[in-house]
PDB file of C-alpha atoms in Angstrom:
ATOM      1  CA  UNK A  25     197.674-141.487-126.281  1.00  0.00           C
ATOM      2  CA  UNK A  26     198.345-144.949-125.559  1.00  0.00           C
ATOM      3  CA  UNK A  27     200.902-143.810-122.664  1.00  0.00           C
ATOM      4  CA  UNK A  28     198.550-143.945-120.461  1.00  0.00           C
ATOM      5  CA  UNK A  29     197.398-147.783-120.258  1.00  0.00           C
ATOM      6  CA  UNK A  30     200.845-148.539-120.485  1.00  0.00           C
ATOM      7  CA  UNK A  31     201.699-145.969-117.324  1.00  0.00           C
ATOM      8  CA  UNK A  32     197.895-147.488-116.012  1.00  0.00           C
ATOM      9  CA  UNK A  33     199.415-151.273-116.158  1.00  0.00           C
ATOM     10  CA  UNK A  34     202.707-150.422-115.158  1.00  0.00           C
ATOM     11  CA  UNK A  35     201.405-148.644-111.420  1.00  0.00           C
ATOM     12  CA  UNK A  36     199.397-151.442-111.065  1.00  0.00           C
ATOM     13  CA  UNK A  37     201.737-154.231-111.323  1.00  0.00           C
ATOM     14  CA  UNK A  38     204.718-152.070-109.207  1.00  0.00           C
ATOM     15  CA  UNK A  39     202.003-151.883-106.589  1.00  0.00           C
ATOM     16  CA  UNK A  40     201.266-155.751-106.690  1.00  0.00           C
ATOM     17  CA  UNK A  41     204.389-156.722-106.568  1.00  0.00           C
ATOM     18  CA  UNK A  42     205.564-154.059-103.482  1.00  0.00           C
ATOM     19  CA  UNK A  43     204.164-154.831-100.153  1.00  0.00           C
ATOM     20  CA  UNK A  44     205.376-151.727 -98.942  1.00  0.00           C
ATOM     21  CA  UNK A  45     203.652-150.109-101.655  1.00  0.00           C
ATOM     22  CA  UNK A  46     200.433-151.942-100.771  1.00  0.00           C
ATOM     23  CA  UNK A  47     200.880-150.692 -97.450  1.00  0.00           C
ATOM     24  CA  UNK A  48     201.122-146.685 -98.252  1.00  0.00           C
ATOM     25  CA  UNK A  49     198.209-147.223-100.430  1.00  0.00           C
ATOM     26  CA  UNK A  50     196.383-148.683 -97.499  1.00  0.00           C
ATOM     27  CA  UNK A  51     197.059-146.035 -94.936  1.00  0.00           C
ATOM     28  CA  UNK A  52     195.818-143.059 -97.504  1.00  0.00           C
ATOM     29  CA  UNK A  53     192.533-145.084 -97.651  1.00  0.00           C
ATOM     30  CA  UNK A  54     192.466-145.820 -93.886  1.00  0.00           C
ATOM     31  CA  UNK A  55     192.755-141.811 -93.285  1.00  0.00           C
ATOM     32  CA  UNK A  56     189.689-141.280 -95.654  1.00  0.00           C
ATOM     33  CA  UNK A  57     187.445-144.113 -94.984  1.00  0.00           C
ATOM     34  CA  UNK A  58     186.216-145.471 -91.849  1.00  0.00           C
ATOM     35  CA  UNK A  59     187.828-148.279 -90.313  1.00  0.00           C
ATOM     36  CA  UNK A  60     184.857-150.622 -91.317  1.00  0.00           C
ATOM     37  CA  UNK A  61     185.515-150.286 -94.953  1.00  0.00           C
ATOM     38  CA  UNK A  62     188.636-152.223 -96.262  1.00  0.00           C
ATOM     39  CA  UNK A  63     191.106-150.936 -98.512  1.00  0.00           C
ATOM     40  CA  UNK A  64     191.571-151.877-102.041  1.00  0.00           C
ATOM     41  CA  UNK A  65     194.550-152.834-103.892  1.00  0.00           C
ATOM     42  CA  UNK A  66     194.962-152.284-107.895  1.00  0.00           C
ATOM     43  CA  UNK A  67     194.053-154.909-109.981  1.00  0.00           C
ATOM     44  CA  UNK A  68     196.470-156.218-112.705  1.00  0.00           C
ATOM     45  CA  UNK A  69     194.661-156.550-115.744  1.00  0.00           C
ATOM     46  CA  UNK A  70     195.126-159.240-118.642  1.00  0.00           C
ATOM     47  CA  UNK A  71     195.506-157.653-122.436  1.00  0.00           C
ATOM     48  CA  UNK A  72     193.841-159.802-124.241  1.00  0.00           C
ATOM     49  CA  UNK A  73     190.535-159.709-121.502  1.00  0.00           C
ATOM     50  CA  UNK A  74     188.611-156.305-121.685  1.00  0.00           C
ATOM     51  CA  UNK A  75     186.725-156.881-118.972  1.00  0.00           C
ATOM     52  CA  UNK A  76     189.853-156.814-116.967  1.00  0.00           C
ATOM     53  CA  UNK A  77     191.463-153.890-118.618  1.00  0.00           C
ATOM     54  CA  UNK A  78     187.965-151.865-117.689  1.00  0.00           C
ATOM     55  CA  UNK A  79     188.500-153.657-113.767  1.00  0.00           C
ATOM     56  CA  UNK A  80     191.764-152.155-113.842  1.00  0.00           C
ATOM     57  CA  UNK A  81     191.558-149.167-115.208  1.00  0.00           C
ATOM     58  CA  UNK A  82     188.090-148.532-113.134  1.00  0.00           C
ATOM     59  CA  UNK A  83     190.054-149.141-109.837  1.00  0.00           C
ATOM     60  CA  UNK A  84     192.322-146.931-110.530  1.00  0.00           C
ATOM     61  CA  UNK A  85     189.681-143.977-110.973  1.00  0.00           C
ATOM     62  CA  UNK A  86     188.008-145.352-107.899  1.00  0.00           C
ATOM     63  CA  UNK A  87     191.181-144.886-106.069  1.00  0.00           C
ATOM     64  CA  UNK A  88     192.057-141.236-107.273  1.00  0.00           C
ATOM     65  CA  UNK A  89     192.223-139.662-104.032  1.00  0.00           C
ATOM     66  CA  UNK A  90     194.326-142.346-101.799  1.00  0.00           C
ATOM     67  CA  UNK A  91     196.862-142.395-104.685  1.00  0.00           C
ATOM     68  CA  UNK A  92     196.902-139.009-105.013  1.00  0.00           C
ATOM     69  CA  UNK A  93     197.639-138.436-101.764  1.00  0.00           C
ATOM     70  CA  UNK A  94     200.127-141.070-101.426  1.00  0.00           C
ATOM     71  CA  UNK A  95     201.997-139.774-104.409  1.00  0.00           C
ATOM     72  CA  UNK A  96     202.615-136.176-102.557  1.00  0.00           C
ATOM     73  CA  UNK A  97     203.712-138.211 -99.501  1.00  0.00           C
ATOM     74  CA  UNK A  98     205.767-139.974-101.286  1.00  0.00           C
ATOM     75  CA  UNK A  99     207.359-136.391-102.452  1.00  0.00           C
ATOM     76  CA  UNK A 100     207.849-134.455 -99.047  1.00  0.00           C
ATOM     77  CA  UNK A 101     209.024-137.888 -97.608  1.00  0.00           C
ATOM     78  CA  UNK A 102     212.149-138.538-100.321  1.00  0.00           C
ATOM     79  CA  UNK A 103     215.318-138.907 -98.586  1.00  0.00           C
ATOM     80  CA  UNK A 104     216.647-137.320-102.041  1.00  0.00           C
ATOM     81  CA  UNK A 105     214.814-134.167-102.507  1.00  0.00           C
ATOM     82  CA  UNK A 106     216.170-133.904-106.442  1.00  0.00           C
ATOM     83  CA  UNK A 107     215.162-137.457-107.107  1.00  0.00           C
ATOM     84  CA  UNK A 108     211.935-139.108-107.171  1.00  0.00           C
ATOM     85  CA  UNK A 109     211.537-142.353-105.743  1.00  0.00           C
ATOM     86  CA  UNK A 110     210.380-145.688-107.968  1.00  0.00           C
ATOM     87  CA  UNK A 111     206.667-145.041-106.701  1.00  0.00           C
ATOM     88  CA  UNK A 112     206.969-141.744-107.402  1.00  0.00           C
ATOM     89  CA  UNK A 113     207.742-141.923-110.742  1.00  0.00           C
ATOM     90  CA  UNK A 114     204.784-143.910-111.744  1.00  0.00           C
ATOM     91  CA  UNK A 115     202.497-140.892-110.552  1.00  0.00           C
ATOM     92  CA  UNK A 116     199.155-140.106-113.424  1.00  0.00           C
ATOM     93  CA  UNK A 117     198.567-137.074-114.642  1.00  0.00           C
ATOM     94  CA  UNK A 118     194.870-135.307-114.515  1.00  0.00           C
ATOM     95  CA  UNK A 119     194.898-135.580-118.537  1.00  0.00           C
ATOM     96  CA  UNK A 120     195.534-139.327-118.078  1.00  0.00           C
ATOM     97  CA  UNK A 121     192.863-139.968-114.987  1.00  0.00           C
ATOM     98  CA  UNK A 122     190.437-137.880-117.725  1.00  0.00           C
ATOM     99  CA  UNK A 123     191.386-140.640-120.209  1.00  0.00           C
ATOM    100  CA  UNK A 124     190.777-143.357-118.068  1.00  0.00           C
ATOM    101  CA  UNK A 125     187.253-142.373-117.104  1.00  0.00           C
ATOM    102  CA  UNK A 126     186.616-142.002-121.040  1.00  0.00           C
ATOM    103  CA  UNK A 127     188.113-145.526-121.718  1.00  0.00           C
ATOM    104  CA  UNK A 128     185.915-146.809-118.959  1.00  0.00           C
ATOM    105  CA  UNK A 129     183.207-144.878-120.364  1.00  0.00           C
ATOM    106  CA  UNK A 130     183.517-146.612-123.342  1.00  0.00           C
ATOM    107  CA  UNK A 131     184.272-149.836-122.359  1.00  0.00           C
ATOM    108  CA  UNK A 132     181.596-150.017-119.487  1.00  0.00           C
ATOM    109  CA  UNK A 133     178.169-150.189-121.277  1.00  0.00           C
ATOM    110  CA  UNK A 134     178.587-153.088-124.130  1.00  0.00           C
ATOM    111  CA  UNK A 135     181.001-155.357-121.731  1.00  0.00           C
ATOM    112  CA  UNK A 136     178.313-154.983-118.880  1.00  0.00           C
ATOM    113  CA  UNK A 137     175.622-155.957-121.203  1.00  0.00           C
ATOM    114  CA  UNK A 138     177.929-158.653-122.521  1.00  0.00           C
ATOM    115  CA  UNK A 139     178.606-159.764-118.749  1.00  0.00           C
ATOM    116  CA  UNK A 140     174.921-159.690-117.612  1.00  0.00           C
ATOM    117  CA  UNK A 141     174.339-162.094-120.490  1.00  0.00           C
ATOM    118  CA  UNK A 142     176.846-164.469-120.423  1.00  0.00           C
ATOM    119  CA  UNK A 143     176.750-164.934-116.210  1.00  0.00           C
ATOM    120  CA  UNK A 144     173.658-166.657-116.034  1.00  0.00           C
ATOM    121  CA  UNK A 145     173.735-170.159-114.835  1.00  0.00           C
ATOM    122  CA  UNK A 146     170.027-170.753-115.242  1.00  0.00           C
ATOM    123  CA  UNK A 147     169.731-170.449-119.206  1.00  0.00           C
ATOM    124  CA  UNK A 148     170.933-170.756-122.559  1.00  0.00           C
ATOM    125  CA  UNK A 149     173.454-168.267-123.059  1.00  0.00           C
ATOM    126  CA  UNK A 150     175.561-169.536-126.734  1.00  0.00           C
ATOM    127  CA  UNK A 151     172.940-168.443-128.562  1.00  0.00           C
ATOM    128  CA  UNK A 152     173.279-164.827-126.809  1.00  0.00           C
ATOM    129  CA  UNK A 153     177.409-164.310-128.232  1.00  0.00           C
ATOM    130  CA  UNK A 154     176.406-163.298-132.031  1.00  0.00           C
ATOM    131  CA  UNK A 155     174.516-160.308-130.124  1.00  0.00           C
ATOM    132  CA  UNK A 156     176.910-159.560-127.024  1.00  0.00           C
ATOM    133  CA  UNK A 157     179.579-159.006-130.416  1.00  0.00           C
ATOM    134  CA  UNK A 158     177.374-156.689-132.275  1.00  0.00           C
ATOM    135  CA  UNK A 159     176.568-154.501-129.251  1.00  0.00           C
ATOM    136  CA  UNK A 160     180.345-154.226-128.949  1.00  0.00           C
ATOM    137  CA  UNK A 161     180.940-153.580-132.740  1.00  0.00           C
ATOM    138  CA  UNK A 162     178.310-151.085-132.570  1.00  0.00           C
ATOM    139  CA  UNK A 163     179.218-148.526-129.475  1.00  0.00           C
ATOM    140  CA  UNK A 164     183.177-148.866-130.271  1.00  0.00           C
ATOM    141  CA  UNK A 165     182.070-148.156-134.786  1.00  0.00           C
ATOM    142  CA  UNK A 166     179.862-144.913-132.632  1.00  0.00           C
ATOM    143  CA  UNK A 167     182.688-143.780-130.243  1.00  0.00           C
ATOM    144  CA  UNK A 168     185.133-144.191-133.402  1.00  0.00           C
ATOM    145  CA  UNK A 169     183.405-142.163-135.166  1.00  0.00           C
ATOM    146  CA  UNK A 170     182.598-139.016-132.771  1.00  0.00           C
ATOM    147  CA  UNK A 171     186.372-139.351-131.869  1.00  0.00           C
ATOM    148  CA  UNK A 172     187.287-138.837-135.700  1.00  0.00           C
ATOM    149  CA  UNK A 173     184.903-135.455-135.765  1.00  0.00           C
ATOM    150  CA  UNK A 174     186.484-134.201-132.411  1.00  0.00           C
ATOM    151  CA  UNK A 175     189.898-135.369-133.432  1.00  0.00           C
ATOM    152  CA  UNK A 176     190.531-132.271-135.187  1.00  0.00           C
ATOM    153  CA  UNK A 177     190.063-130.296-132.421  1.00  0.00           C
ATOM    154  CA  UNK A 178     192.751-131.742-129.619  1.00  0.00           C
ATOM    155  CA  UNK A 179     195.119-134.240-129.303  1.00  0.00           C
ATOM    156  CA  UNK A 180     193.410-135.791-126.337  1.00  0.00           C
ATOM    157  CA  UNK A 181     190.841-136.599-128.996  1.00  0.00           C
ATOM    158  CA  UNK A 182     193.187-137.695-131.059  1.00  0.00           C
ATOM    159  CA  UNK A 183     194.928-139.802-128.969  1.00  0.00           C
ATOM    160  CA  UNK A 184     191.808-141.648-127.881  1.00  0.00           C
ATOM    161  CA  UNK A 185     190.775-142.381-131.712  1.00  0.00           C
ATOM    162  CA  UNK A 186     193.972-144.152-131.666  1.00  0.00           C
ATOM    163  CA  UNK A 187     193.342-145.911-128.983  1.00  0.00           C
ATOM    164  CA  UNK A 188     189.676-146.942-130.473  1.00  0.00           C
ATOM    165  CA  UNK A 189     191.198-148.032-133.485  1.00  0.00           C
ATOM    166  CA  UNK A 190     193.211-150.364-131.751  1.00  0.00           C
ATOM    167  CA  UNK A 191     190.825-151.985-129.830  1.00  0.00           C
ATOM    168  CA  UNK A 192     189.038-152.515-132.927  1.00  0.00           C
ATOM    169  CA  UNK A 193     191.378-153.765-134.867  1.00  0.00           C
ATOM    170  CA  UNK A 194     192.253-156.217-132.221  1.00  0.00           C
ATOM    171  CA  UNK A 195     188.308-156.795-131.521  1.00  0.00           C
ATOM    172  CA  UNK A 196     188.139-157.382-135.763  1.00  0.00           C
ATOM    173  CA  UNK A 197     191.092-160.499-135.237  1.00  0.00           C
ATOM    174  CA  UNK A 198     189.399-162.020-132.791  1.00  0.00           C
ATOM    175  CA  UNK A 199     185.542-161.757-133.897  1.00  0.00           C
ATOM    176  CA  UNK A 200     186.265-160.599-137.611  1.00  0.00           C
ATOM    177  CA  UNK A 201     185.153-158.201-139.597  1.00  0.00           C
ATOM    178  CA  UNK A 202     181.227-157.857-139.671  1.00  0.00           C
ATOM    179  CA  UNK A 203     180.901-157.247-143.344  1.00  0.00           C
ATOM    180  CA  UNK A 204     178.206-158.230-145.165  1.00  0.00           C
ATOM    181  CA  UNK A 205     178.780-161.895-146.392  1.00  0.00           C
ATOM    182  CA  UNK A 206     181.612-162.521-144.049  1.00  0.00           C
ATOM    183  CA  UNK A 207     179.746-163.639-140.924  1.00  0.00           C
ATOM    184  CA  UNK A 208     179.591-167.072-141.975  1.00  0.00           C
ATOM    185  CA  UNK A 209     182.615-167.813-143.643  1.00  0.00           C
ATOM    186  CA  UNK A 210     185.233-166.504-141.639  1.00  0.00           C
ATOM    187  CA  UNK A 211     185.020-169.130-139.140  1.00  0.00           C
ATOM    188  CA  UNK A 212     187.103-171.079-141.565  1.00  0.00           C
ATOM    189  CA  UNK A 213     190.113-169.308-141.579  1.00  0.00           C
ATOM    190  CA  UNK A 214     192.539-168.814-138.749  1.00  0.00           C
ATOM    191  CA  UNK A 215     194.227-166.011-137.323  1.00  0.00           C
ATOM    192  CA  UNK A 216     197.323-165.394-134.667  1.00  0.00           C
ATOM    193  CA  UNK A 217     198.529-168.702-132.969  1.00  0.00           C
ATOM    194  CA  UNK A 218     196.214-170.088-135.328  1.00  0.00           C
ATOM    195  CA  UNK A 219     193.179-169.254-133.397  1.00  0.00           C
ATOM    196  CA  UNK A 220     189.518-169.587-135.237  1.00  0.00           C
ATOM    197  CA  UNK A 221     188.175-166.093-136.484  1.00  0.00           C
ATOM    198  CA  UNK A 222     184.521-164.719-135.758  1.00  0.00           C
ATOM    199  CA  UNK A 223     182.139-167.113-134.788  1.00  0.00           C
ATOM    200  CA  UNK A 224     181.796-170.639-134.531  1.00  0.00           C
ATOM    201  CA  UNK A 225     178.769-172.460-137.305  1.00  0.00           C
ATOM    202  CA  UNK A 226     176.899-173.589-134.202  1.00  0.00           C
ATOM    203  CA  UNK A 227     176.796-170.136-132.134  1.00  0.00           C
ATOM    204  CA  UNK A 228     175.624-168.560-135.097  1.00  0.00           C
ATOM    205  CA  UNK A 229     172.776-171.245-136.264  1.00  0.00           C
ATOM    206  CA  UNK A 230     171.955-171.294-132.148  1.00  0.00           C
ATOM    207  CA  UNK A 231     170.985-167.482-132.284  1.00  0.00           C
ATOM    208  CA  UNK A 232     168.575-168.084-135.536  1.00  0.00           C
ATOM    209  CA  UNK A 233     166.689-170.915-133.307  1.00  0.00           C
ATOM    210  CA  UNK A 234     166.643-169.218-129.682  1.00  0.00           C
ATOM    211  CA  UNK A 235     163.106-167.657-129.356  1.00  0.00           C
ATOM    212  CA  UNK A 236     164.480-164.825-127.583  1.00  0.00           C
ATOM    213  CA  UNK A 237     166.379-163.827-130.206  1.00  0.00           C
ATOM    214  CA  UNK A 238     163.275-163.037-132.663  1.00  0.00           C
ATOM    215  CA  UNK A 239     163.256-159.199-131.675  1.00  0.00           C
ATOM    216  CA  UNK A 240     166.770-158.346-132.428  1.00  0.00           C
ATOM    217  CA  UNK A 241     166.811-157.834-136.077  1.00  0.00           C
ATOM    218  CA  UNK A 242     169.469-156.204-137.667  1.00  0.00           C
ATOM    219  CA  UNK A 243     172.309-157.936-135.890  1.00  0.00           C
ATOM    220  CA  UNK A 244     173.200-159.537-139.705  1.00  0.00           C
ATOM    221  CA  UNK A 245     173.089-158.755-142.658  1.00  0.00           C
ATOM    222  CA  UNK A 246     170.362-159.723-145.304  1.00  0.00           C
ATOM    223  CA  UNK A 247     172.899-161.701-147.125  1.00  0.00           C
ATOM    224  CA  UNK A 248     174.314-163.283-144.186  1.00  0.00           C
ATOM    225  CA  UNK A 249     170.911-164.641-142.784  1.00  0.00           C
ATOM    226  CA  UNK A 250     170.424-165.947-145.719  1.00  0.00           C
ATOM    227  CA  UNK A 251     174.164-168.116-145.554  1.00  0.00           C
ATOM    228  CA  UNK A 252     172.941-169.409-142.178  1.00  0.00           C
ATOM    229  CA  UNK A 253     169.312-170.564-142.856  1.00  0.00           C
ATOM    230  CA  UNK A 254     170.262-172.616-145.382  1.00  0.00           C
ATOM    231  CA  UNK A 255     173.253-173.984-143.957  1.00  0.00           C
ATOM    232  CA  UNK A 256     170.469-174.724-141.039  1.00  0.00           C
ATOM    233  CA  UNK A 257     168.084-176.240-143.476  1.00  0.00           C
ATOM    234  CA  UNK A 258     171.252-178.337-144.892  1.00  0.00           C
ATOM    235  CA  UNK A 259     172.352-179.412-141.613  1.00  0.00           C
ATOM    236  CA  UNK A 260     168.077-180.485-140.897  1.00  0.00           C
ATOM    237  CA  UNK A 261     167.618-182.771-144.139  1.00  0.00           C
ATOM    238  CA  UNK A 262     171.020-184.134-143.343  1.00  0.00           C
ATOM    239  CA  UNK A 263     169.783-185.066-139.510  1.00  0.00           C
ATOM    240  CA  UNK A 264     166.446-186.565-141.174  1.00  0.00           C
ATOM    241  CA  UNK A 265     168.008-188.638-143.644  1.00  0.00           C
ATOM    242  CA  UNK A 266     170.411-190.201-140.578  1.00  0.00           C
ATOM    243  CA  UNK A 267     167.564-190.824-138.769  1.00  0.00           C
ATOM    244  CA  UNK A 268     165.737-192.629-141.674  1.00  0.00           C
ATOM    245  CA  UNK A 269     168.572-194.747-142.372  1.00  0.00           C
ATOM    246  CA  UNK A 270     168.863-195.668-139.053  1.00  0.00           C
ATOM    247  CA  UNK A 271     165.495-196.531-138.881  1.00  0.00           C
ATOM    248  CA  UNK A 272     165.577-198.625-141.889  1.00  0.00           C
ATOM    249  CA  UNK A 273     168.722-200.307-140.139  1.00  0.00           C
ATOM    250  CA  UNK A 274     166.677-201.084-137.204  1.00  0.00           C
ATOM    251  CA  UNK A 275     163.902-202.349-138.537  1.00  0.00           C
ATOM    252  CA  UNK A 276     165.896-204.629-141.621  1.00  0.00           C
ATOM    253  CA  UNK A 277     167.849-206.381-137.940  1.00  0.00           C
ATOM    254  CA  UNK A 278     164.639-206.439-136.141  1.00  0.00           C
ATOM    255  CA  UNK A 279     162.962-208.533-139.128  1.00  0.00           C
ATOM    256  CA  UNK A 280     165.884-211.081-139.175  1.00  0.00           C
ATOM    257  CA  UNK A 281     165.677-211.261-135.561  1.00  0.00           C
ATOM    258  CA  UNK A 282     162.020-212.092-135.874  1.00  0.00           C
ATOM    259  CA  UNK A 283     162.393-214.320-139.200  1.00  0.00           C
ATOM    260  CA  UNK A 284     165.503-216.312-136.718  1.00  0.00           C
ATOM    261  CA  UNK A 285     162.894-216.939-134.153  1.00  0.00           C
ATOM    262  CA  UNK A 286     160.462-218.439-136.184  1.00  0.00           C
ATOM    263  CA  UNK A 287     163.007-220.615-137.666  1.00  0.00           C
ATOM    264  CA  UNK A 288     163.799-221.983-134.376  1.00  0.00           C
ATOM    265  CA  UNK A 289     159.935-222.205-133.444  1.00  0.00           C
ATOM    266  CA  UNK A 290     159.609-224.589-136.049  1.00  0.00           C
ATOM    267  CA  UNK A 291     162.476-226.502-136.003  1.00  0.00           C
ATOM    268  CA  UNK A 292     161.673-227.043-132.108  1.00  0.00           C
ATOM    269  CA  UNK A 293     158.496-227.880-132.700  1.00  0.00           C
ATOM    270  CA  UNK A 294     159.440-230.511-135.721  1.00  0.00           C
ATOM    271  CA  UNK A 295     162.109-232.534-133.155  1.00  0.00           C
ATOM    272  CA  UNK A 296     159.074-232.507-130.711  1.00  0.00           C
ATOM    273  CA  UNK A 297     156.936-234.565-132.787  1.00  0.00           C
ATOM    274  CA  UNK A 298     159.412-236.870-134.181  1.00  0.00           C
ATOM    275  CA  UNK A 299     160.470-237.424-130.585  1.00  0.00           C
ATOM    276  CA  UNK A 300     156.832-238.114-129.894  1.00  0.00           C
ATOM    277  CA  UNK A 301     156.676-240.637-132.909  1.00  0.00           C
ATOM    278  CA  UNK A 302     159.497-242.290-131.643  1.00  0.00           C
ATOM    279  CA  UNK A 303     157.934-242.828-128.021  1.00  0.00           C
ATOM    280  CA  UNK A 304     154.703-243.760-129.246  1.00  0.00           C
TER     281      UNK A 304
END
């Protein structure tokens, strides 16, 4: 069901916007913890950023207890016993704290790969995106397709293939398809608010020439590989024959500089004997 990161989102940004909220939140974690370890709040997480969806969401598990137990004080301490309260009503279920932990689940292992990779400060890390989106590809295409097998079985299942198919889809506008022959191409058309699709000619030619990236075969397709080589062998000759021309430019203004200076050698030294004619 996709109830539940809407319910997820909407707790978190009631209790980010409440201080009072904040502060009932607080106290439950004061009465488990010790006083030397400070209390969390939720974290409001951005759609279109993953990583901040799994932040969220993994918060929120973190924080079971505390908001459990602020949730039944917020019940025996209504003024209205009939009615909840605006907190109240933003309460999760077990069967949506079970679907967060398998979101997270899901989400945890290729975007802390991805993160790991792309944090460094101290090396090339371009070359490393073609990868970080095929690890990605790969575990959601996996999870997808365990969900479809078990989605016969309950709706929880079913509601998480949904869910899967989403991210996907929304995964597929941003960093395109992955068929075979596509890789390289689809960089050239545009999708919504007329962002670039999959990956840009230079991350994908940087991957083929990082070292590192020798042992990871199967990340493209035969076909594909082939697309980028020679657009790298294209892009090569092109460099060399620059280089040559410029050479050749050099060279042809270095010669006239040379052929200008002889020029005025002689005619310097010509004046100097006709000067020395004139003396004499």
């Amino acid at each position: 069901k996709l109830g539940t990161l809407t319910k997820a989102r909407a707790l978190a940004s009631f209790m980010n916007e409440s201080t009072q909220a904040v502060e009932k939140l607080k106290k439950q974690q004061d009465n488990i913890n010790s006083s030397e370890v400070k209390a969390l709040t939720l974290i409001q997480d951005v759609k279109t950023r993953w990583w901040s969806t799994y932040s969220m969401l993994a918060r929120i598990f973190h924080l079971k207890r505390p908001l459990t137990n602020m949730f039944r004080n917020e019940e025996y301490s209504r003024q209205n016993s009939s009615k909840k309260t605006a907190l109240e009503a933003l309460e999760l279920s077990q069967d949506d704290y079970k679907e967060i932990k398998e979101i997270i689940e899901l989400l945890h292992d290729p975007l802390k790969v991805a993160q790991l990779m792309l944090e460094g400060d101290k090396y090339v890390n371009l070359s490393l995106v073609p990868l970080f989106v095929h690890i990605v590809r790969t575990c959601m295409t996996k999870f997808k397709v365990s969900l479809e097998v078990k989605s016969s079985e309950s709706d929880h299942s079913l509601g998480m293939l949904k869910l899967v198919q989403e991210m996907i889809k929304d995964f597929e506008t941003m960093w395109g398809s992955g068929k075979e022959g596509t890789v390289f191409t689809e960089n050239s058309t545009r999708g919504p608010r007329r962002r670039q699709v999959g990956m840009n000619k230079i991350v994908l030619q940087s991957f083929f020439l990082d070292p590192r990236m020798k042992r990871n075969k199967g990340v493209f397709h035969r076909k594909d590989e082939r697309m980028i080589w020679s657009a790298i062998e294209d892009d090569v000759l092109e460099i060399a024959i620059k280089r040559i021309e410029k050479a050749k430019e050099v060279k042809s203004s270095n010669d006239k500089d040379l052929l200008s200076g002889e020029q005025t050698c002689t005619e310097d030294g010509t004046s100097a004997v006709r000067k020395r004619k004139r003396i004499s």
